[in-house]
Amino acid sequence: MPPTATPAKPFRYRGRFAPSPTGPLHFGSLVAAVGSYLDARAHHGDWLVRIEDVDGPRTVAGAADHILRTLAGFGFEWDDEVVVQSQRLDRYHAALSRLQVDGWIYPCACSRSEIAAATTTRSIDGGLRYPGTCRAGLAPGKAARAWRLRVPDEEIRFVDRVQGETRQNPERDVGDVVLLRADGQYAYQLAVVVDDAAQGINTVVRGVDLLDSTARQLWLQRCLGLPTPVHAHLPVVVNAVGEKLSKQTLAEAVDPARGSAALAAACAFLGHPPPGELTGAPLPEFWRWAIAHWSMSRVPKARAIYPGVIAAG
Ligand code: GLU
């Protein structure tokens, strides 16, 4: 019998919004939520919410609930159960074990000060590029503090739907990546890759501050035999002095009690200014317009934008 072709699975878009609960939802995170939501809904796809609290020390009690209440208050509707990373440590452990068996990770004994003494080369993230001290094995008498992923000395290339063609050589630009930290916490880079695959995410829409992490994540997906999602990195909101809105820069919480105004500001920021008649529109009417008019091709390619007045309402 001639071999029969396996029919391709029909593509169903699955996107997500993955906030870290380090504080309340501010206008910068609302922009990422709006961009990922509109892109998913405009593609008749699923949109999932995942709470990224794998970094225990940065997690703020009550912030996850506040974020979910705020999203619901703005009329976001998510599919599936909300996934919470701190409840999935066994999955990260299993992925790490597999990487260990396959020889992709190695124990590292270096402290920050030892790395600082060994190199002055900066990584693309602004920290120090790991010089590979423990790659060939731990020095005698040294104990493992962290586990690192070997990254390749080759260019990883992908086409971002907003930022266009992007290239990075992870070995040259970043160095081997910590997946299990010295404080025993799994790193974001591991958790995000494991969870996106487990949740069947095929389209990642998020802030451009994570563009530089993407090559590492693509490499990790390859090492784990996981599929590669498509990416779209949105400009991030900065304040008048050019700092990304965050808890550290004291970004104000957005308040759904004030209606669709903050959503309208987020759409305008993403290149979709709503028409005047929509000012003060009820949320369902606003969302109908926004989903019908969404096009990723209108999102500005800039990395950072100061929107003038930052909508808190
Ligand atoms: N948790 C990350 C953040 O809040 C987002 C991670 C991602 O979208 O991949 O910045």
mmCIF file of C-alpha atoms and ligand atoms in Angstrom:
data_model
loop_
_atom_site.group_PDB
_atom_site.id
_atom_site.type_symbol
_atom_site.label_atom_id
_atom_site.label_comp_id
_atom_site.label_asym_id
_atom_site.label_seq_id
_atom_site.Cartn_x
_atom_site.Cartn_y
_atom_site.Cartn_z
ATOM 1 C CA MET A 1 0.000 0.000 0.000
ATOM 2 C CA PRO A 2 1.341 3.470 -0.811
ATOM 3 C CA PRO A 3 1.980 5.590 2.270
ATOM 4 C CA THR A 4 -0.837 7.943 3.086
ATOM 5 C CA ALA A 5 -0.216 11.564 3.940
ATOM 6 C CA THR A 6 -1.119 12.719 7.443
ATOM 7 C CA PRO A 7 -3.591 15.567 7.065
ATOM 8 C CA ALA A 8 -2.338 18.787 8.675
ATOM 9 C CA LYS A 9 -4.262 19.772 11.777
ATOM 10 C CA PRO A 10 -6.438 22.778 11.028
ATOM 11 C CA PHE A 11 -4.660 25.812 12.496
ATOM 12 C CA ARG A 12 -6.395 27.347 15.434
ATOM 13 C CA TYR A 13 -4.732 30.464 16.800
ATOM 14 C CA ARG A 14 -3.838 30.199 20.495
ATOM 15 C CA GLY A 15 -2.389 33.266 22.137
ATOM 16 C CA ARG A 16 -1.894 34.382 25.701
ATOM 17 C CA PHE A 17 -1.260 37.202 28.129
ATOM 18 C CA ALA A 18 1.264 36.265 30.796
ATOM 19 C CA PRO A 19 1.565 38.973 33.456
ATOM 20 C CA SER A 20 4.010 38.718 36.343
ATOM 21 C CA PRO A 21 2.121 39.601 39.547
ATOM 22 C CA THR A 22 4.648 42.130 40.791
ATOM 23 C CA GLY A 23 2.033 44.870 41.204
ATOM 24 C CA PRO A 24 -1.347 46.001 39.840
ATOM 25 C CA LEU A 25 -2.101 46.135 36.107
ATOM 26 C CA HIS A 26 -0.737 49.447 34.773
ATOM 27 C CA PHE A 27 -1.109 51.056 31.371
ATOM 28 C CA GLY A 28 2.034 49.302 30.021
ATOM 29 C CA SER A 29 0.704 45.840 30.843
ATOM 30 C CA LEU A 30 -2.766 46.838 29.609
ATOM 31 C CA VAL A 31 -1.209 47.548 26.184
ATOM 32 C CA ALA A 32 0.242 44.001 26.061
ATOM 33 C CA ALA A 33 -3.101 42.566 27.173
ATOM 34 C CA VAL A 34 -5.025 44.561 24.539
ATOM 35 C CA GLY A 35 -2.582 43.730 21.715
ATOM 36 C CA SER A 36 -2.532 40.000 22.456
ATOM 37 C CA TYR A 37 -6.311 39.876 22.976
ATOM 38 C CA LEU A 38 -7.240 41.745 19.808
ATOM 39 C CA ASP A 39 -4.847 39.734 17.680
ATOM 40 C CA ALA A 40 -6.261 36.455 19.046
ATOM 41 C CA ARG A 41 -9.894 37.503 18.661
ATOM 42 C CA ALA A 42 -9.353 39.017 15.199
ATOM 43 C CA HIS A 43 -8.012 35.573 14.191
ATOM 44 C CA HIS A 44 -11.036 33.850 15.816
ATOM 45 C CA GLY A 45 -8.519 32.261 18.161
ATOM 46 C CA ASP A 46 -8.203 31.383 21.817
ATOM 47 C CA TRP A 47 -6.707 33.786 24.344
ATOM 48 C CA LEU A 48 -5.361 32.411 27.602
ATOM 49 C CA VAL A 49 -4.144 34.102 30.753
ATOM 50 C CA ARG A 50 -1.170 32.780 32.699
ATOM 51 C CA ILE A 51 0.090 34.214 35.978
ATOM 52 C CA GLU A 52 3.889 34.195 35.859
ATOM 53 C CA ASP A 53 4.742 34.021 39.550
ATOM 54 C CA VAL A 54 7.651 31.610 39.154
ATOM 55 C CA ASP A 55 9.929 34.321 40.534
ATOM 56 C CA GLY A 56 8.746 33.985 44.139
ATOM 57 C CA PRO A 57 10.727 36.884 45.636
ATOM 58 C CA ARG A 58 9.271 39.379 43.109
ATOM 59 C CA THR A 59 5.676 38.230 43.550
ATOM 60 C CA VAL A 60 3.411 40.615 45.459
ATOM 61 C CA ALA A 61 0.583 39.098 47.522
ATOM 62 C CA GLY A 62 -2.823 39.950 46.046
ATOM 63 C CA ALA A 63 -1.426 41.255 42.736
ATOM 64 C CA ALA A 64 -2.563 38.232 40.683
ATOM 65 C CA ASP A 65 -6.161 38.609 41.893
ATOM 66 C CA HIS A 66 -6.039 42.314 41.275
ATOM 67 C CA ILE A 67 -4.807 41.776 37.702
ATOM 68 C CA LEU A 68 -7.519 39.195 36.957
ATOM 69 C CA ARG A 69 -10.258 41.412 38.445
ATOM 70 C CA THR A 70 -9.008 44.351 36.410
ATOM 71 C CA LEU A 71 -8.964 42.325 33.171
ATOM 72 C CA ALA A 72 -12.492 41.057 33.861
ATOM 73 C CA GLY A 73 -13.612 44.605 34.686
ATOM 74 C CA PHE A 74 -12.387 45.769 31.274
ATOM 75 C CA GLY A 75 -14.401 43.007 29.614
ATOM 76 C CA PHE A 76 -11.536 40.704 28.592
ATOM 77 C CA GLU A 77 -12.816 37.135 28.268
ATOM 78 C CA TRP A 78 -10.227 34.371 28.529
ATOM 79 C CA ASP A 79 -10.413 30.765 27.439
ATOM 80 C CA ASP A 80 -9.488 27.794 29.639
ATOM 81 C CA GLU A 81 -8.528 28.002 33.301
ATOM 82 C CA VAL A 82 -6.008 30.615 34.362
ATOM 83 C CA VAL A 83 -2.664 28.841 34.739
ATOM 84 C CA VAL A 84 -0.465 29.793 37.701
ATOM 85 C CA GLN A 85 3.235 29.024 37.363
ATOM 86 C CA SER A 86 3.905 28.459 41.069
ATOM 87 C CA GLN A 87 1.575 25.442 40.821
ATOM 88 C CA ARG A 88 3.508 23.866 37.968
ATOM 89 C CA LEU A 89 6.992 23.392 39.418
ATOM 90 C CA ASP A 90 6.870 19.642 38.674
ATOM 91 C CA ARG A 91 6.686 20.435 34.943
ATOM 92 C CA TYR A 92 9.740 22.681 35.101
ATOM 93 C CA HIS A 93 11.551 19.994 37.063
ATOM 94 C CA ALA A 94 10.670 17.382 34.414
ATOM 95 C CA ALA A 95 11.920 19.651 31.609
ATOM 96 C CA LEU A 96 15.165 20.299 33.456
ATOM 97 C CA SER A 97 15.683 16.546 34.016
ATOM 98 C CA ARG A 98 15.172 15.919 30.330
ATOM 99 C CA LEU A 99 17.689 18.623 29.408
ATOM 100 C CA GLN A 100 20.130 17.083 31.858
ATOM 101 C CA VAL A 101 19.725 13.585 30.394
ATOM 102 C CA ASP A 102 20.200 14.998 26.903
ATOM 103 C CA GLY A 103 23.316 16.908 27.981
ATOM 104 C CA TRP A 104 22.025 20.414 27.255
ATOM 105 C CA ILE A 105 22.537 21.802 30.752
ATOM 106 C CA TYR A 106 25.426 21.822 33.205
ATOM 107 C CA PRO A 107 25.920 22.789 36.842
ATOM 108 C CA CYS A 108 27.532 26.154 37.465
ATOM 109 C CA ALA A 109 29.371 27.144 40.635
ATOM 110 C CA CYS A 110 30.041 30.779 39.755
ATOM 111 C CA SER A 111 28.884 33.538 42.057
ATOM 112 C CA ARG A 112 28.143 37.005 40.687
ATOM 113 C CA SER A 113 31.459 38.310 41.990
ATOM 114 C CA GLU A 114 33.359 35.430 40.352
ATOM 115 C CA ILE A 115 31.689 36.190 37.022
ATOM 116 C CA ALA A 116 32.491 39.885 37.470
ATOM 117 C CA ALA A 117 36.127 38.984 38.165
ATOM 118 C CA ALA A 118 36.277 36.774 35.054
ATOM 119 C CA THR A 119 34.726 39.105 32.462
ATOM 120 C CA THR A 120 33.731 42.644 31.656
ATOM 121 C CA THR A 121 31.799 41.697 28.505
ATOM 122 C CA ARG A 122 28.200 42.800 28.695
ATOM 123 C CA SER A 123 25.314 40.612 27.586
ATOM 124 C CA ILE A 124 22.585 42.076 25.389
ATOM 125 C CA ASP A 125 20.404 42.299 28.551
ATOM 126 C CA GLY A 126 22.834 44.707 30.177
ATOM 127 C CA GLY A 127 24.179 42.188 32.710
ATOM 128 C CA LEU A 128 27.503 40.397 32.333
ATOM 129 C CA ARG A 129 27.816 37.811 29.586
ATOM 130 C CA TYR A 130 28.569 34.453 31.211
ATOM 131 C CA PRO A 131 32.113 33.571 30.118
ATOM 132 C CA GLY A 132 31.500 29.799 30.204
ATOM 133 C CA THR A 133 33.726 29.067 33.207
ATOM 134 C CA CYS A 134 31.876 25.880 34.291
ATOM 135 C CA ARG A 135 31.084 24.596 30.799
ATOM 136 C CA ALA A 136 33.879 22.072 30.879
ATOM 137 C CA GLY A 137 32.960 20.863 34.395
ATOM 138 C CA LEU A 138 33.057 22.173 37.954
ATOM 139 C CA ALA A 139 36.479 23.046 39.302
ATOM 140 C CA PRO A 140 37.589 20.676 42.124
ATOM 141 C CA GLY A 141 35.969 21.515 45.440
ATOM 142 C CA LYS A 142 33.310 23.711 43.825
ATOM 143 C CA ALA A 143 29.616 22.981 44.425
ATOM 144 C CA ALA A 144 26.836 23.606 41.894
ATOM 145 C CA ARG A 145 24.801 26.755 42.586
ATOM 146 C CA ALA A 146 22.781 26.984 39.376
ATOM 147 C CA TRP A 147 22.119 25.037 36.167
ATOM 148 C CA ARG A 148 22.852 26.615 32.819
ATOM 149 C CA LEU A 149 21.730 25.847 29.276
ATOM 150 C CA ARG A 150 24.491 25.593 26.672
ATOM 151 C CA VAL A 151 23.654 28.042 23.910
ATOM 152 C CA PRO A 152 25.032 27.778 20.386
ATOM 153 C CA ASP A 153 27.601 29.987 18.744
ATOM 154 C CA GLU A 154 25.370 30.464 15.723
ATOM 155 C CA GLU A 155 22.928 33.048 14.544
ATOM 156 C CA ILE A 156 19.302 32.341 15.446
ATOM 157 C CA ARG A 157 16.986 34.122 13.096
ATOM 158 C CA PHE A 158 13.244 34.706 13.186
ATOM 159 C CA VAL A 159 10.793 37.067 11.594
ATOM 160 C CA ASP A 160 8.824 39.046 14.140
ATOM 161 C CA ARG A 161 5.424 40.233 12.938
ATOM 162 C CA VAL A 162 6.107 43.775 14.194
ATOM 163 C CA GLN A 163 9.878 44.128 14.495
ATOM 164 C CA GLY A 164 10.672 42.203 11.299
ATOM 165 C CA GLU A 165 13.741 40.072 10.713
ATOM 166 C CA THR A 166 15.615 39.546 13.980
ATOM 167 C CA ARG A 167 18.958 37.807 14.515
ATOM 168 C CA GLN A 168 20.927 36.938 17.584
ATOM 169 C CA ASN A 169 23.933 34.782 18.352
ATOM 170 C CA PRO A 170 23.110 33.625 21.910
ATOM 171 C CA GLU A 171 26.659 32.522 22.736
ATOM 172 C CA ARG A 172 28.175 35.828 21.638
ATOM 173 C CA ASP A 173 25.384 38.127 22.837
ATOM 174 C CA VAL A 174 24.210 36.466 26.071
ATOM 175 C CA GLY A 175 26.231 33.419 27.118
ATOM 176 C CA ASP A 176 24.861 30.236 28.672
ATOM 177 C CA VAL A 177 21.485 30.857 30.282
ATOM 178 C CA VAL A 178 20.550 30.069 33.889
ATOM 179 C CA LEU A 179 17.499 27.781 34.017
ATOM 180 C CA LEU A 180 17.649 26.865 37.705
ATOM 181 C CA ARG A 181 18.834 29.743 39.836
ATOM 182 C CA ALA A 182 21.202 29.641 42.806
ATOM 183 C CA ASP A 183 18.220 30.443 45.088
ATOM 184 C CA GLY A 184 16.469 27.270 43.882
ATOM 185 C CA GLN A 185 13.905 29.109 41.694
ATOM 186 C CA TYR A 186 13.232 28.055 38.122
ATOM 187 C CA ALA A 187 14.074 30.842 35.689
ATOM 188 C CA TYR A 188 11.479 32.670 33.604
ATOM 189 C CA GLN A 189 13.175 31.449 30.386
ATOM 190 C CA LEU A 190 12.448 27.830 31.290
ATOM 191 C CA ALA A 191 8.939 28.330 32.663
ATOM 192 C CA VAL A 192 7.730 30.396 29.697
ATOM 193 C CA VAL A 193 8.904 27.815 27.153
ATOM 194 C CA VAL A 194 7.458 24.859 29.068
ATOM 195 C CA ASP A 195 4.120 26.587 29.630
ATOM 196 C CA ASP A 196 3.668 27.972 26.125
ATOM 197 C CA ALA A 197 4.125 24.453 24.765
ATOM 198 C CA ALA A 198 1.928 22.800 27.417
ATOM 199 C CA GLN A 199 -0.861 25.290 26.691
ATOM 200 C CA GLY A 200 -0.555 24.864 22.923
ATOM 201 C CA ILE A 201 0.350 28.534 22.413
ATOM 202 C CA ASN A 202 1.290 29.108 18.774
ATOM 203 C CA THR A 203 1.325 32.921 18.733
ATOM 204 C CA VAL A 204 3.160 35.038 21.299
ATOM 205 C CA VAL A 205 2.271 38.743 21.403
ATOM 206 C CA ARG A 206 4.132 40.653 24.129
ATOM 207 C CA GLY A 207 6.270 43.711 24.841
ATOM 208 C CA VAL A 208 9.429 44.367 22.854
ATOM 209 C CA ASP A 209 11.450 44.295 26.075
ATOM 210 C CA LEU A 210 11.318 40.508 25.628
ATOM 211 C CA LEU A 211 12.544 40.542 22.023
ATOM 212 C CA ASP A 212 16.112 39.877 23.162
ATOM 213 C CA SER A 213 14.965 36.783 25.101
ATOM 214 C CA THR A 214 13.310 35.232 22.082
ATOM 215 C CA ALA A 215 16.383 33.643 20.447
ATOM 216 C CA ARG A 216 17.199 31.893 23.740
ATOM 217 C CA GLN A 217 13.635 30.667 23.982
ATOM 218 C CA LEU A 218 13.697 29.379 20.391
ATOM 219 C CA TRP A 219 16.910 27.504 21.198
ATOM 220 C CA LEU A 220 15.424 26.028 24.373
ATOM 221 C CA GLN A 221 12.340 24.935 22.410
ATOM 222 C CA ARG A 222 14.646 23.099 20.010
ATOM 223 C CA CYS A 223 16.532 21.406 22.859
ATOM 224 C CA LEU A 224 13.238 20.227 24.362
ATOM 225 C CA GLY A 225 11.769 19.190 20.986
ATOM 226 C CA LEU A 226 8.920 21.703 21.350
ATOM 227 C CA PRO A 227 7.222 23.625 18.539
ATOM 228 C CA THR A 228 8.197 27.217 17.796
ATOM 229 C CA PRO A 229 5.458 29.849 18.099
ATOM 230 C CA VAL A 230 5.157 32.917 15.888
ATOM 231 C CA HIS A 231 6.107 36.170 17.649
ATOM 232 C CA ALA A 232 4.918 39.757 17.597
ATOM 233 C CA HIS A 233 6.716 42.206 19.894
ATOM 234 C CA LEU A 234 4.770 45.376 20.658
ATOM 235 C CA PRO A 235 6.334 48.734 21.531
ATOM 236 C CA VAL A 236 6.517 49.361 25.263
ATOM 237 C CA VAL A 237 5.120 52.361 27.071
ATOM 238 C CA VAL A 238 7.695 54.657 28.639
ATOM 239 C CA ASN A 239 7.282 57.656 30.922
ATOM 240 C CA ALA A 240 8.488 61.190 30.206
ATOM 241 C CA VAL A 241 12.066 60.264 31.135
ATOM 242 C CA GLY A 242 12.103 57.163 28.935
ATOM 243 C CA GLU A 243 11.657 54.515 31.654
ATOM 244 C CA LYS A 244 9.432 51.513 30.951
ATOM 245 C CA LEU A 245 6.262 51.674 33.033
ATOM 246 C CA SER A 246 6.598 49.210 35.867
ATOM 247 C CA LYS A 247 6.114 48.855 39.553
ATOM 248 C CA GLN A 248 9.658 50.195 40.014
ATOM 249 C CA THR A 249 8.811 53.372 38.092
ATOM 250 C CA LEU A 250 5.627 53.715 40.189
ATOM 251 C CA ALA A 251 3.233 53.232 37.266
ATOM 252 C CA GLU A 252 -0.342 53.913 38.304
ATOM 253 C CA ALA A 253 -2.925 51.105 38.253
ATOM 254 C CA VAL A 254 -5.526 51.247 35.476
ATOM 255 C CA ASP A 255 -9.100 51.409 36.735
ATOM 256 C CA PRO A 256 -11.893 49.700 34.781
ATOM 257 C CA ALA A 257 -14.479 51.702 36.732
ATOM 258 C CA ARG A 258 -13.692 54.556 34.347
ATOM 259 C CA GLY A 259 -14.955 52.646 31.315
ATOM 260 C CA SER A 260 -13.375 52.176 27.924
ATOM 261 C CA ALA A 261 -11.100 55.268 27.990
ATOM 262 C CA ALA A 262 -7.958 53.346 28.997
ATOM 263 C CA LEU A 263 -8.722 50.683 26.354
ATOM 264 C CA ALA A 264 -9.104 53.430 23.754
ATOM 265 C CA ALA A 265 -5.730 54.877 24.817
ATOM 266 C CA ALA A 266 -4.130 51.412 24.552
ATOM 267 C CA CYS A 267 -5.572 50.955 21.039
ATOM 268 C CA ALA A 268 -4.349 54.407 20.003
ATOM 269 C CA PHE A 269 -0.889 53.568 21.367
ATOM 270 C CA LEU A 270 -0.924 50.442 19.167
ATOM 271 C CA GLY A 271 -1.751 52.433 16.025
ATOM 272 C CA HIS A 272 -5.534 52.017 16.188
ATOM 273 C CA PRO A 273 -7.012 55.327 17.369
ATOM 274 C CA PRO A 274 -10.736 54.787 17.890
ATOM 275 C CA PRO A 275 -13.137 57.152 16.070
ATOM 276 C CA GLY A 276 -14.585 60.044 18.079
ATOM 277 C CA GLU A 277 -18.075 58.452 18.204
ATOM 278 C CA LEU A 278 -16.625 55.670 20.328
ATOM 279 C CA THR A 279 -15.642 58.015 23.176
ATOM 280 C CA GLY A 280 -17.305 56.715 26.330
ATOM 281 C CA ALA A 281 -18.778 53.713 24.462
ATOM 282 C CA PRO A 282 -19.922 50.766 26.573
ATOM 283 C CA LEU A 283 -17.290 48.019 26.730
ATOM 284 C CA PRO A 284 -19.028 45.489 24.385
ATOM 285 C CA GLU A 285 -19.407 48.155 21.704
ATOM 286 C CA PHE A 286 -15.798 49.206 22.124
ATOM 287 C CA TRP A 287 -14.521 45.624 21.827
ATOM 288 C CA ARG A 288 -16.675 44.952 18.728
ATOM 289 C CA TRP A 289 -15.057 47.925 17.001
ATOM 290 C CA ALA A 290 -11.530 47.068 18.173
ATOM 291 C CA ILE A 291 -11.674 43.404 17.114
ATOM 292 C CA ALA A 292 -13.163 44.289 13.716
ATOM 293 C CA HIS A 293 -10.458 46.905 13.019
ATOM 294 C CA TRP A 294 -7.365 45.165 14.395
ATOM 295 C CA SER A 295 -4.386 44.710 12.106
ATOM 296 C CA MET A 296 -0.874 43.931 13.361
ATOM 297 C CA SER A 297 0.481 45.801 10.334
ATOM 298 C CA ARG A 298 -0.657 49.088 11.925
ATOM 299 C CA VAL A 299 1.275 48.580 15.150
ATOM 300 C CA PRO A 300 4.291 50.933 15.237
ATOM 301 C CA LYS A 301 7.662 49.251 15.010
ATOM 302 C CA ALA A 302 9.238 51.602 17.570
ATOM 303 C CA ARG A 303 10.665 49.919 20.640
ATOM 304 C CA ALA A 304 9.520 52.524 23.145
ATOM 305 C CA ILE A 305 6.847 55.199 22.933
ATOM 306 C CA TYR A 306 5.986 57.931 25.389
ATOM 307 C CA PRO A 307 2.280 58.462 24.839
ATOM 308 C CA GLY A 308 2.248 62.008 26.280
ATOM 309 C CA VAL A 309 -0.480 61.595 28.832
ATOM 310 C CA ILE A 310 -0.420 58.115 30.327
ATOM 311 C CA ALA A 311 -3.956 56.807 30.766
ATOM 312 C CA ALA A 312 -4.610 55.542 34.265
ATOM 313 C CA GLY A 313 -8.375 55.552 33.963
HETATM 314 N N1 GLU B 1 5.710 37.633 32.562
HETATM 315 C C1 GLU B 1 6.345 38.501 31.613
HETATM 316 C C2 GLU B 1 6.081 39.945 31.990
HETATM 317 O O1 GLU B 1 5.136 40.235 32.696
HETATM 318 C C3 GLU B 1 5.830 38.286 30.201
HETATM 319 C C4 GLU B 1 6.343 37.029 29.651
HETATM 320 C C5 GLU B 1 5.951 36.759 28.201
HETATM 321 O O2 GLU B 1 4.976 37.335 27.708
HETATM 322 O O3 GLU B 1 6.614 35.919 27.612
HETATM 323 O O4 GLU B 1 6.845 40.802 31.577
#
